[in-house]
Coordinates of C-alpha atoms and ligand atoms in Angstrom, one line a residue:
Chain J
M243 CA -16.9 -6.1 -30.4
T244 CA -15.3 -9.5 -31.1
V245 CA -13.8 -11.1 -28.0
T246 CA -11.4 -14.1 -27.9
V247 CA -12.4 -16.3 -25.0
R248 CA -9.9 -19.0 -24.0
I249 CA -11.3 -21.6 -21.7
A250 CA -9.1 -23.9 -19.7
R251 CA -11.2 -27.0 -20.2
T252 CA -10.5 -30.4 -18.7
S253 CA -9.5 -31.6 -22.2
G254 CA -7.1 -28.6 -22.6
E255 CA -7.4 -25.0 -23.6
Q256 CA -10.0 -24.2 -26.2
V257 CA -10.4 -20.8 -28.0
F258 CA -13.8 -19.3 -29.0
A259 CA -14.5 -16.1 -30.9
V260 CA -17.6 -14.3 -29.4
E261 CA -19.5 -11.5 -30.8
S262 CA -20.6 -9.4 -27.8
L263 CA -22.4 -6.2 -27.0
A264 CA -20.6 -3.6 -24.9
Q265 CA -22.6 -4.2 -21.7
Q266 CA -22.3 -8.0 -21.7
T267 CA -20.7 -10.0 -19.0
V268 CA -18.4 -13.0 -19.0
L269 CA -21.4 -15.1 -18.1
D270 CA -23.2 -13.9 -21.2
A271 CA -20.2 -14.9 -23.3
L272 CA -20.3 -18.4 -21.7
F273 CA -24.0 -18.7 -22.5
Y274 CA -23.3 -17.7 -26.1
I275 CA -20.5 -20.3 -26.4
Q276 CA -22.7 -23.0 -24.9
N277 CA -25.8 -22.2 -27.0
E278 CA -24.1 -21.4 -30.4
L279 CA -20.6 -22.8 -30.5
D280 CA -20.1 -25.8 -28.2
P281 CA -22.8 -27.2 -26.0
T282 CA -20.3 -29.4 -24.1
V283 CA -18.7 -26.4 -22.3
S284 CA -19.5 -26.7 -18.6
F285 CA -19.9 -23.9 -16.1
R286 CA -22.1 -23.1 -13.1
C287 CA -24.5 -20.3 -12.5
S288 CA -27.9 -19.6 -11.1
C289 CA -29.0 -16.1 -10.1
R290 CA -27.0 -14.2 -12.8
V291 CA -27.0 -11.1 -10.5
G292 CA -24.2 -11.8 -8.1
M293 CA -26.1 -13.1 -5.2
C294 CA -26.0 -16.9 -5.4
G295 CA -22.2 -17.3 -5.6
S296 CA -22.1 -20.2 -8.0
C297 CA -20.4 -18.6 -11.0
G298 CA -16.9 -18.0 -9.4
M299 CA -14.0 -18.5 -11.7
V300 CA -10.5 -17.2 -12.5
I301 CA -10.9 -14.4 -15.1
N302 CA -7.7 -13.2 -16.7
G303 CA -5.7 -14.5 -13.8
K304 CA -7.9 -13.0 -11.0
E305 CA -10.9 -14.4 -9.2
G306 CA -14.3 -13.0 -10.1
L307 CA -17.9 -13.7 -10.5
A308 CA -18.7 -14.4 -14.2
C309 CA -22.0 -12.6 -13.9
R310 CA -20.6 -9.5 -12.3
T311 CA -17.6 -9.1 -14.6
S312 CA -18.1 -7.0 -17.8
L313 CA -16.3 -8.0 -20.9
K314 CA -15.5 -4.5 -22.0
P315 CA -12.7 -3.6 -19.5
L316 CA -11.1 -7.0 -20.1
G317 CA -10.2 -5.9 -23.7
G318 CA -10.5 -8.3 -26.5
D319 CA -8.8 -11.2 -24.7
V320 CA -10.4 -13.2 -22.0
T321 CA -9.0 -16.3 -20.3
L322 CA -11.2 -18.4 -18.1
Q323 CA -9.9 -20.9 -15.6
P324 CA -11.6 -22.9 -12.8
L325 CA -11.2 -21.8 -9.2
R326 CA -7.9 -22.8 -7.5
H327 CA -7.4 -25.0 -4.3
V328 CA -10.5 -27.1 -5.1
P329 CA -10.7 -30.2 -7.4
V330 CA -12.0 -29.6 -10.9
I331 CA -15.0 -31.7 -11.9
K332 CA -15.2 -30.6 -15.5
D333 CA -14.1 -27.4 -17.3
L334 CA -15.1 -24.5 -15.1
V335 CA -17.1 -26.6 -12.6
V336 CA -15.3 -27.3 -9.4
D337 CA -16.0 -29.5 -6.4
M338 CA -16.9 -27.1 -3.6
E339 CA -17.0 -29.8 -0.9
G340 CA -13.5 -28.8 0.4
F341 CA -14.8 -25.2 0.8
F342 CA -18.0 -26.2 2.6
S343 CA -16.4 -28.8 4.8
K344 CA -14.2 -26.0 6.2
Y345 CA -17.4 -23.9 6.7
R346 CA -19.0 -26.8 8.5
M347 CA -16.1 -27.1 10.9
I348 CA -17.0 -23.8 12.5
E349 CA -20.7 -24.7 12.7
P350 CA -21.8 -21.7 10.6
Y351 CA -25.2 -21.1 12.2
L352 CA -26.4 -19.2 15.2
Q353 CA -26.7 -21.3 18.4
P354 CA -28.6 -19.1 20.8
R355 CA -27.6 -18.8 24.5
S356 CA -29.9 -20.8 26.7
E357 CA -31.2 -17.7 28.5
I358 CA -32.8 -16.5 25.2
V359 CA -36.3 -17.9 25.2
A360 CA -37.8 -15.8 22.4
P361 CA -36.5 -14.5 19.1
I362 CA -34.2 -11.5 19.7
V363 CA -33.4 -9.1 16.9
A364 CA -30.3 -6.9 16.8
P365 CA -31.7 -3.6 15.3
L366 CA -30.0 -2.5 12.0
D367 CA -28.5 0.7 13.5
S368 CA -27.2 -0.8 16.7
H369 CA -23.5 -1.0 17.3
I370 CA -23.9 -4.8 17.8
R371 CA -25.5 -5.2 14.4
Q372 CA -23.1 -2.8 12.6
E373 CA -20.1 -4.8 13.9
I374 CA -21.2 -7.9 12.1
D375 CA -23.2 -6.3 9.3
L376 CA -20.8 -6.4 6.3
G377 CA -19.6 -9.9 7.2
L378 CA -23.1 -11.2 6.8
E379 CA -23.1 -10.4 3.1
C380 CA -21.0 -13.5 2.3
I381 CA -22.5 -15.5 -0.5
S382 CA -20.0 -18.4 -0.1
C383 CA -18.8 -18.2 -3.7
G384 CA -15.3 -19.4 -2.8
L385 CA -13.4 -16.7 -4.6
C386 CA -11.4 -15.9 -1.4
L387 CA -10.4 -19.5 -0.9
S388 CA -9.1 -19.6 -4.4
A389 CA -7.3 -16.3 -4.1
C390 CA -5.7 -17.3 -0.7
D391 CA -2.1 -18.5 -1.3
V392 CA -1.9 -19.6 2.3
V393 CA -4.5 -22.2 1.5
G394 CA -2.2 -23.2 -1.4
M395 CA 0.7 -23.7 1.0
V396 CA -1.2 -25.2 4.0
P397 CA -4.2 -27.1 2.7
E398 CA -5.8 -27.5 6.1
F399 CA -6.0 -23.7 6.7
L400 CA -9.7 -22.9 7.2
G401 CA -9.5 -20.0 4.8
P402 CA -11.1 -16.5 4.8
A403 CA -14.8 -17.4 4.3
A404 CA -15.0 -19.8 7.2
L405 CA -13.0 -17.6 9.6
N406 CA -15.1 -14.6 8.6
R407 CA -18.2 -16.5 9.4
A408 CA -16.8 -17.7 12.7
Y409 CA -15.9 -14.1 13.6
N410 CA -19.5 -13.0 12.9
L411 CA -20.9 -15.6 15.2
I412 CA -18.4 -14.9 17.9
A413 CA -19.1 -11.1 17.7
D414 CA -22.8 -11.9 17.9
V415 CA -23.8 -11.6 21.6
R416 CA -26.7 -13.9 21.1
D417 CA -24.5 -16.8 20.3
D418 CA -23.7 -19.4 22.9
K419 CA -20.7 -21.3 21.3
T420 CA -18.0 -18.6 21.5
E421 CA -15.6 -20.9 23.4
E422 CA -16.0 -23.8 21.1
R423 CA -15.7 -21.6 18.0
L424 CA -12.6 -19.9 19.4
R425 CA -11.0 -23.3 20.1
V426 CA -11.5 -24.3 16.4
V427 CA -10.2 -21.0 14.9
G428 CA -7.2 -20.9 17.4
Q429 CA -5.7 -24.1 16.1
S430 CA -2.1 -23.9 14.9
R431 CA -2.2 -25.0 11.3
A432 CA -5.9 -24.7 10.5
G433 CA -6.6 -21.6 12.4
V434 CA -6.0 -17.8 12.3
W435 CA -2.3 -18.0 13.2
Q436 CA -1.6 -19.4 9.8
C437 CA -2.9 -16.2 8.1
H438 CA 0.0 -14.2 6.6
T439 CA -2.0 -11.1 6.0
H440 CA -1.6 -11.2 2.1
M441 CA -5.1 -9.7 2.0
S442 CA -5.8 -11.3 -1.4
C443 CA -9.3 -12.3 0.0
V444 CA -10.1 -8.6 0.6
E445 CA -9.1 -7.7 -3.0
V446 CA -11.3 -10.4 -4.7
C447 CA -14.4 -10.4 -2.5
P448 CA -17.4 -9.4 -4.7
K449 CA -19.3 -8.3 -1.6
N450 CA -16.5 -6.0 -0.4
I451 CA -16.0 -8.0 2.8
A452 CA -12.6 -7.8 4.5
P453 CA -12.0 -11.3 5.9
T454 CA -8.5 -10.2 7.0
R455 CA -10.1 -7.7 9.4
A456 CA -12.2 -10.5 10.9
I457 CA -9.1 -12.8 11.2
A458 CA -7.1 -10.0 12.9
H459 CA -10.1 -9.5 15.2
L460 CA -10.1 -13.2 16.1
K461 CA -6.4 -13.2 16.9
R462 CA -6.9 -10.2 19.2
T463 CA -9.9 -11.9 20.9
L464 CA -7.9 -15.1 21.5
I465 CA -5.0 -13.1 23.0
R466 CA -7.3 -11.0 25.1
R467 CA -9.0 -14.1 26.5
R468 CA -5.7 -15.6 27.4
V469 CA -4.4 -12.5 29.1
V470 CA -7.4 -10.9 30.8
G471 CA -10.1 -13.6 30.5
P472 CA -13.4 -13.6 28.6
K473 CA -15.2 -10.3 28.1
K474 CA -18.6 -10.0 29.7
R475 CA -21.2 -10.5 27.1
P476 CA -24.0 -7.9 27.5
I477 CA -27.2 -9.6 26.6
P478 CA -29.2 -7.3 28.9
K479 CA -27.8 -4.3 27.0
L480 CA -29.1 -5.8 23.7
Q481 CA -32.4 -6.3 25.4
R482 CA -32.5 -2.7 26.4
I483 CA -31.8 -1.6 22.9
L484 CA -34.5 -3.8 21.7
Q485 CA -37.1 -2.5 24.2
E486 CA -36.2 1.1 23.3
E487 CA -37.0 0.2 19.7
I488 CA -40.3 -1.2 20.7
Chain F
M86 CA -49.5 -5.4 28.6
A87 CA -45.7 -5.3 28.9
T88 CA -43.8 -7.3 26.3
P89 CA -42.5 -10.5 27.8
S90 CA -38.7 -10.4 28.3
P91 CA -36.9 -12.5 25.7
V92 CA -34.1 -13.0 28.2
K93 CA -33.8 -15.3 31.2
P94 CA -31.5 -14.2 34.1
E95 CA -27.8 -14.7 33.1
V96 CA -26.3 -18.0 33.9
S97 CA -22.7 -18.8 34.4
T98 CA -21.0 -19.8 31.2
A99 CA -17.6 -20.5 32.8
R100 CA -15.8 -23.3 31.0
S101 CA -12.6 -25.1 31.8
S102 CA -9.8 -24.5 29.3
T103 CA -9.0 -21.2 27.5
P104 CA -8.9 -21.3 23.7
P105 CA -5.4 -21.7 22.3
V106 CA -3.1 -18.8 21.4
S107 CA 0.2 -19.0 19.4
W108 CA 3.0 -17.6 21.6
A109 CA 5.4 -17.9 18.6
W110 CA 3.1 -15.5 16.6
I111 CA 2.8 -13.0 19.5
L112 CA 6.5 -13.0 20.3
Q113 CA 7.4 -12.5 16.6
R114 CA 5.5 -9.2 16.7
F115 CA 6.9 -8.1 20.1
S116 CA 10.5 -9.0 19.1
G117 CA 10.0 -7.2 15.8
L118 CA 9.0 -4.1 17.7
L119 CA 12.0 -4.4 20.1
L120 CA 14.3 -4.9 17.1
L121 CA 13.1 -1.6 15.6
V122 CA 14.7 0.1 18.6
F123 CA 17.8 -2.0 18.8
L124 CA 18.5 -2.1 15.1
A125 CA 18.0 1.6 14.6
G126 CA 20.3 2.2 17.6
H127 CA 22.9 -0.2 16.2
L128 CA 22.9 1.1 12.7
W129 CA 23.1 4.7 14.1
V130 CA 26.1 3.8 16.3
E131 CA 28.0 1.9 13.7
H132 CA 27.6 4.5 11.0
F133 CA 27.9 7.8 12.7
M134 CA 30.5 7.0 15.4
N135 CA 34.0 6.0 14.9
A136 CA 34.6 2.3 14.1
R137 CA 38.3 1.8 15.1
V138 CA 38.8 -1.2 17.3
D139 CA 40.1 0.8 20.3
V140 CA 37.1 3.2 19.9
I141 CA 34.7 0.3 19.9
A142 CA 36.4 -1.2 22.9
S143 CA 36.3 2.0 24.9
R144 CA 32.8 2.5 23.8
L145 CA 31.9 -0.9 25.2
T146 CA 33.1 0.1 28.6
H147 CA 29.9 2.1 28.8
G148 CA 27.0 -0.1 29.9
I149 CA 24.7 1.4 27.4
Y150 CA 26.6 -0.1 24.4
D151 CA 26.8 -3.5 26.0
T152 CA 23.1 -3.5 26.6
L153 CA 22.5 -2.4 23.1
D154 CA 24.8 -5.2 21.7
I155 CA 23.6 -8.0 23.9
G156 CA 19.9 -6.9 23.6
L157 CA 20.2 -6.8 19.8
L158 CA 22.0 -10.1 19.7
I159 CA 19.4 -12.0 21.8
V160 CA 16.4 -10.4 20.1
V161 CA 17.6 -10.7 16.6
V162 CA 18.6 -14.4 17.0
Y163 CA 15.2 -15.1 18.6
H164 CA 13.3 -13.2 15.9
G165 CA 15.3 -14.6 13.0
L166 CA 15.2 -18.2 14.1
N167 CA 11.6 -18.1 15.1
G168 CA 10.8 -16.7 11.7
L169 CA 12.8 -19.6 10.1
R170 CA 10.9 -22.0 12.3
G171 CA 7.6 -20.7 11.1
I172 CA 8.6 -21.1 7.5
L173 CA 9.9 -24.7 8.0
K174 CA 6.8 -25.7 10.1
E175 CA 4.6 -24.5 7.3
T176 CA 6.2 -26.9 4.8
L177 CA 6.7 -29.8 7.3
E178 CA 3.9 -32.1 8.1
G179 CA 3.1 -32.9 11.8
R180 CA 4.6 -31.3 14.8
A181 CA 8.3 -31.8 14.0
V182 CA 9.5 -31.5 17.6
W183 CA 13.1 -32.2 16.5
L184 CA 13.0 -28.9 14.6
D185 CA 12.3 -27.0 17.8
Y186 CA 15.2 -28.7 19.6
T187 CA 17.6 -28.0 16.7
L188 CA 16.7 -24.4 16.3
S189 CA 16.8 -23.8 20.1
C190 CA 20.3 -25.3 20.3
L191 CA 21.4 -23.2 17.3
G192 CA 20.0 -20.1 19.0
I193 CA 21.8 -20.7 22.3
V194 CA 25.1 -21.5 20.5
T195 CA 24.7 -18.3 18.5
V196 CA 24.1 -16.1 21.6
V197 CA 27.1 -17.7 23.4
W198 CA 29.2 -17.1 20.4
G199 CA 28.1 -13.5 20.2
V200 CA 28.8 -12.8 23.9
D201 CA 32.2 -14.4 23.4
I202 CA 33.0 -11.9 20.7
L203 CA 32.0 -9.0 22.9
W204 CA 34.1 -10.6 25.7
A205 CA 37.1 -10.2 23.4
F206 CA 36.2 -6.6 22.9
W207 CA 35.8 -6.0 26.6
Y208 CA 39.1 -7.6 27.9
H209 CA 41.3 -7.2 24.8
R210 CA 42.1 -10.8 24.9
P211 CA 41.3 -13.9 22.9
F212 CA 38.0 -15.7 23.1
L213 CA 36.9 -17.9 25.9
I214 CA 35.5 -20.6 23.7
F215 CA 35.9 -20.1 20.0
Chain B
M272 CA -2.5 -18.1 -17.9
P273 CA -0.4 -17.5 -14.8
H274 CA -2.3 -16.3 -11.7
K275 CA -2.3 -12.5 -11.2
H276 CA -0.9 -12.2 -7.7
T277 CA -2.0 -9.5 -5.4
R278 CA 0.3 -6.8 -4.2
G279 CA 0.0 -8.2 -0.6
Y280 CA 1.2 -11.6 -1.9
K281 CA 4.3 -10.0 -3.5
A282 CA 4.9 -8.0 -0.4
F283 CA 4.8 -11.3 1.6
W284 CA 7.5 -12.9 -0.4
A285 CA 9.6 -9.7 -0.2
H286 CA 9.2 -9.8 3.5
R287 CA 10.1 -13.5 3.8
V288 CA 13.1 -13.3 1.5
S289 CA 14.5 -10.2 3.1
G290 CA 14.1 -11.7 6.6
L291 CA 16.1 -14.7 5.5
L292 CA 18.7 -12.6 3.9
I293 CA 19.2 -10.5 7.0
L294 CA 19.4 -13.7 9.1
G295 CA 22.2 -14.9 6.7
Y296 CA 23.9 -11.5 7.1
L297 CA 23.8 -11.9 10.9
Y298 CA 25.9 -15.0 10.7
L299 CA 28.3 -13.4 8.2
H300 CA 28.6 -10.5 10.6
L301 CA 29.5 -12.7 13.5
C302 CA 32.0 -14.6 11.4
L303 CA 33.6 -11.3 10.4
L304 CA 33.8 -9.9 13.9
S305 CA 35.4 -13.1 15.2
A306 CA 37.8 -13.3 12.3
V307 CA 39.1 -9.8 13.1
L308 CA 39.5 -10.7 16.8
L309 CA 40.9 -14.2 16.5
P310 CA 44.4 -14.6 18.1
S311 CA 45.7 -15.6 14.7
G312 CA 43.9 -12.7 13.1
S313 CA 45.2 -9.2 12.7
H314 CA 43.5 -7.7 15.8
D315 CA 43.6 -4.7 13.6
F316 CA 40.2 -3.2 13.0
N317 CA 41.8 -0.3 11.3
A318 CA 43.0 -2.5 8.5
V319 CA 39.5 -3.9 8.1
A320 CA 38.2 -0.4 8.2
K321 CA 40.3 0.5 5.2
V322 CA 39.0 -2.5 3.3
V323 CA 35.3 -1.7 4.0
E324 CA 35.7 1.9 3.0
Q325 CA 36.1 0.8 -0.6
P326 CA 33.1 1.8 -2.8
I327 CA 32.1 -1.8 -3.4
F328 CA 31.5 -2.3 0.4
I329 CA 29.7 1.0 0.6
V330 CA 27.3 -0.1 -2.1
A331 CA 26.9 -3.5 -0.3
D332 CA 26.1 -1.5 2.8
L333 CA 23.4 0.4 1.0
V334 CA 22.0 -2.8 -0.4
L335 CA 21.8 -4.2 3.1
F336 CA 20.2 -1.1 4.3
A337 CA 17.6 -1.3 1.6
I338 CA 16.9 -5.0 2.4
I339 CA 16.5 -4.2 6.1
L340 CA 14.1 -1.4 5.2
V341 CA 11.9 -3.7 3.1
H342 CA 11.6 -6.1 6.0
V343 CA 11.2 -3.5 8.8
L344 CA 8.6 -1.3 7.0
N345 CA 6.7 -4.3 5.8
G346 CA 6.8 -5.8 9.3
L347 CA 5.4 -2.6 10.7
R348 CA 2.6 -2.6 8.1
L349 CA 1.7 -6.1 9.1
I350 CA 1.6 -5.2 12.8
V351 CA -0.6 -2.3 12.0
A352 CA -2.9 -4.7 10.1
D353 CA -3.0 -7.0 13.1
F354 CA -4.8 -4.1 14.9
G355 CA -7.4 -4.1 12.1
W356 CA -6.1 -0.8 10.6
M357 CA -5.3 -0.1 6.9
I358 CA -6.8 -3.3 5.7
R359 CA -9.0 -2.0 2.9
E360 CA -6.2 0.5 2.2
N361 CA -3.6 -2.3 2.0
R362 CA -2.4 -1.5 -1.5
F363 CA -1.8 2.0 -0.5
A364 CA -0.1 1.0 2.8
I365 CA 2.4 -1.2 0.8
W366 CA 3.0 1.6 -1.6
L367 CA 3.5 4.1 1.3
S368 CA 5.9 1.9 3.2
M369 CA 8.0 1.2 0.2
A370 CA 8.0 5.0 -0.7
V371 CA 9.2 5.8 2.8
G372 CA 11.9 3.1 2.4
A373 CA 13.0 4.6 -1.0
I374 CA 13.3 8.0 0.6
M375 CA 15.4 6.7 3.4
V376 CA 17.7 4.8 1.0
L377 CA 18.0 8.1 -1.0
I378 CA 19.1 10.0 2.1
A379 CA 21.6 7.2 2.9
V380 CA 23.0 7.4 -0.7
L381 CA 23.4 11.2 -0.4
T382 CA 25.1 10.9 3.0
L383 CA 27.6 8.3 1.7
M384 CA 28.2 10.0 -1.6
P385 CA 31.6 11.4 -0.5
H386 CA 32.8 7.9 0.1
L387 CA 31.4 6.6 -3.1
V388 CA 33.0 9.1 -5.4
G389 CA 36.2 8.9 -3.4
Ligands
HEM772 C1 13.5 -4.4 12.9 C2 12.2 -4.6 12.8 C3 11.6 -5.8 12.4 C4 10.2 -6.0 12.4 C5 9.2 -4.9 12.8 C6 9.9 -7.3 12.0 C7 8.6 -7.8 11.8 C8 8.3 -9.1 11.4 C9 7.0 -9.6 11.4 C10 5.7 -8.9 11.8 C11 7.1 -10.9 11.0 C12 5.9 -11.9 10.8 C13 5.5 -12.0 9.3 C14 4.5 -13.0 9.0 O1 3.9 -13.5 10.0 O2 4.2 -13.2 7.8 C15 8.5 -11.2 10.7 C16 9.0 -12.3 10.2 C17 10.3 -12.6 10.0 N1 11.4 -11.8 10.3 FE1 11.2 -9.9 11.0 N2 11.1 -8.0 11.7 C18 12.1 -7.1 11.9 C19 13.5 -7.5 11.8 C20 14.0 -8.7 11.4 C21 15.4 -9.0 11.3 C22 16.6 -8.1 11.6 C23 15.5 -10.3 10.8 C24 16.8 -11.1 10.5 C25 17.5 -11.6 11.4 C26 14.2 -10.8 10.6 C27 13.8 -12.0 10.1 C28 12.5 -12.5 10.0 C29 12.2 -13.8 9.4 C30 13.2 -14.8 8.9 C31 10.8 -13.8 9.4 C32 9.9 -15.0 8.9 C33 9.3 -14.6 7.6 C34 8.1 -15.4 7.2 O3 7.5 -16.0 8.1 O4 7.7 -15.3 6.0 N3 13.3 -9.8 11.0 N4 9.2 -10.0 11.0
HEM773 C1 26.1 -2.5 7.9 C2 26.0 -2.0 9.0 C3 26.6 -2.6 10.2 C4 27.8 -2.3 10.7 C5 28.9 -1.4 10.2 C6 27.9 -3.1 11.9 C7 29.1 -3.2 12.8 C8 29.2 -3.8 13.9 C9 30.3 -3.7 14.8 C10 31.6 -3.0 14.6 C11 30.0 -4.5 15.9 C12 30.9 -4.8 17.1 C13 30.3 -4.3 18.4 C14 30.1 -2.9 18.6 O1 30.5 -2.0 17.8 O2 29.3 -2.5 19.5 C15 28.7 -5.1 15.7 C16 28.0 -5.9 16.6 C17 26.8 -6.5 16.3 N1 26.0 -6.4 15.1 FE1 26.4 -5.1 13.6 N2 26.8 -3.9 12.1 C18 25.9 -3.6 11.1 C19 24.7 -4.1 10.8 C20 24.1 -5.1 11.6 C21 22.8 -5.7 11.3 C22 21.9 -5.5 10.1 C23 22.5 -6.6 12.3 C24 21.3 -7.5 12.5 C25 21.1 -8.5 11.7 C26 23.7 -6.5 13.2 C27 23.8 -7.3 14.4 C28 24.9 -7.2 15.3 C29 24.9 -7.9 16.5 C30 23.9 -8.9 17.0 C31 26.1 -7.5 17.2 C32 26.6 -7.9 18.5 C33 27.7 -8.9 18.2 C34 28.1 -9.8 19.3 O3 27.3 -9.9 20.3 O4 29.2 -10.4 19.3 N3 24.6 -5.6 12.7 N4 28.2 -4.6 14.5
FES774 S1 -24.7 -16.5 -11.2 FE1 -25.2 -16.1 -9.0 S2 -23.5 -15.1 -8.4 FE2 -23.1 -15.2 -10.5

């Protein structure tokens, strides 16, 4: 199968003809181009199996991971563009600082409540764990930020990945920073109220996460807090589950 | 030996201010749901009941139609202008307080105008204001 | 290559444009009502009624009805999504709401047919 690969390079579009096997991916084609046709073509990758999140790009007009996108269903014509809403460094390589700075704003790590003095594990089959389970799969590839047209309209909008992570930490009963995180995600232009429910992030996520669901949950949490006050957060219940497991 | 509890007794985590909500966002949903009732009622009344001016006027002597008209008027003006405000705020930088004043005034003027129209229906006489 | 926009994105623009069109119609509506009732005006709604019974106005009426349905059904879908429902099924939800709208427009066309063909 001969595939025409058009790459939107910094120097302009360049077309390559690639001989490919049926089972090869877009990333394989890029390696072929770099090894055999033009060593100056730049792109990022690391794991090649869809778990590091570095090979995100726009493939035939839609965001995807190069290493998880087969060439065959794309037909003979493949157009590759860098991710949107982030500056391009060279060819398909973008500066992800804008993505990670938004991530950093919600302090994307667990900050345990002071009453927790020893490691505490939420068992895999507990309700508490299942609520946050899928969201934990995020590999921060940035596809959702690129697909989100609200980010295109309002650049300060935190975007699907950061808000999804914030939701995960807020839903986690072990976390102590719920109030602080809610104050960040509740902001008017940067926060959840800016989301217009396009659900483009849901459609492109390679891990099948639904950030829109997380954002909707955050909106309801914020409203509930304002109307009926904070929910009691049942650490002792988690402890009971834990001890039953033991 | 019993496993040591990983949890200390619960301490108060009360903090001062509640995280922000957007009332404009919430009210846009509520007014949308109200509009569903009002608009369905309005379209039903206008299409399936006679629309001659005397019929409308006599209809309007029944409180239910006044309520329907004024309710529709207020809610549709709020929802439409609040939607417009959201769109403009999205494209404008900063807080743009003047926008809120302008649209609030426009909304009040529109509601007064609409009530004035109904007034003419009620009393079979020219408008008070316009 | 232009970006391949998602169905939710297109639905968003349909929602926004239809909302603004209805807002524009509202002012047209108020202008019309007050023009009929102005002291200098005819005070004659029956004359107006004759005009608006022409097929062209009936068609305009149907177009307005369709625009309202796009906004209303989309708006309901968005409110449903705010409860966290039908999010993974969003593409289907958009399809469903527009199908319901199409059926309602069809019913309206059939009801108004006598006026259309005179
Ligand atoms: C009858 C039921 C209606 C429902 C359920 C409804 C629902 C909604 C919802 C949920 C939104 C928020 C959309 C978003 O955040 O992206 C919205 C926006 C809007 N609505 Fe409605 N609406 C209704 C009727 C109307 C009417 C009659 C008008 C015209 C006067 C109108 C004008 C607008 C405008 C201009 C917006 C802003 C659009 C945007 O932000 O993109 N709506 N509506
Ligand atoms: C095409 C179908 C429509 C027809 C035939 C129609 C007709 C009328 C008539 C005859 C009145 C006079 C008062 C009465 O009868 O009770 C009226 C009032 C009103 N209509 Fe409609 N209408 C239509 C659609 C709409 C739509 C889509 C909206 C919303 C954007 C709307 C908003 C209003 C409002 C707010 C009033 C009250 C006016 C006032 O307060 O002065 N109408 N309509
Ligand atoms: S190379 Fe790691 S996700 Fe594609």
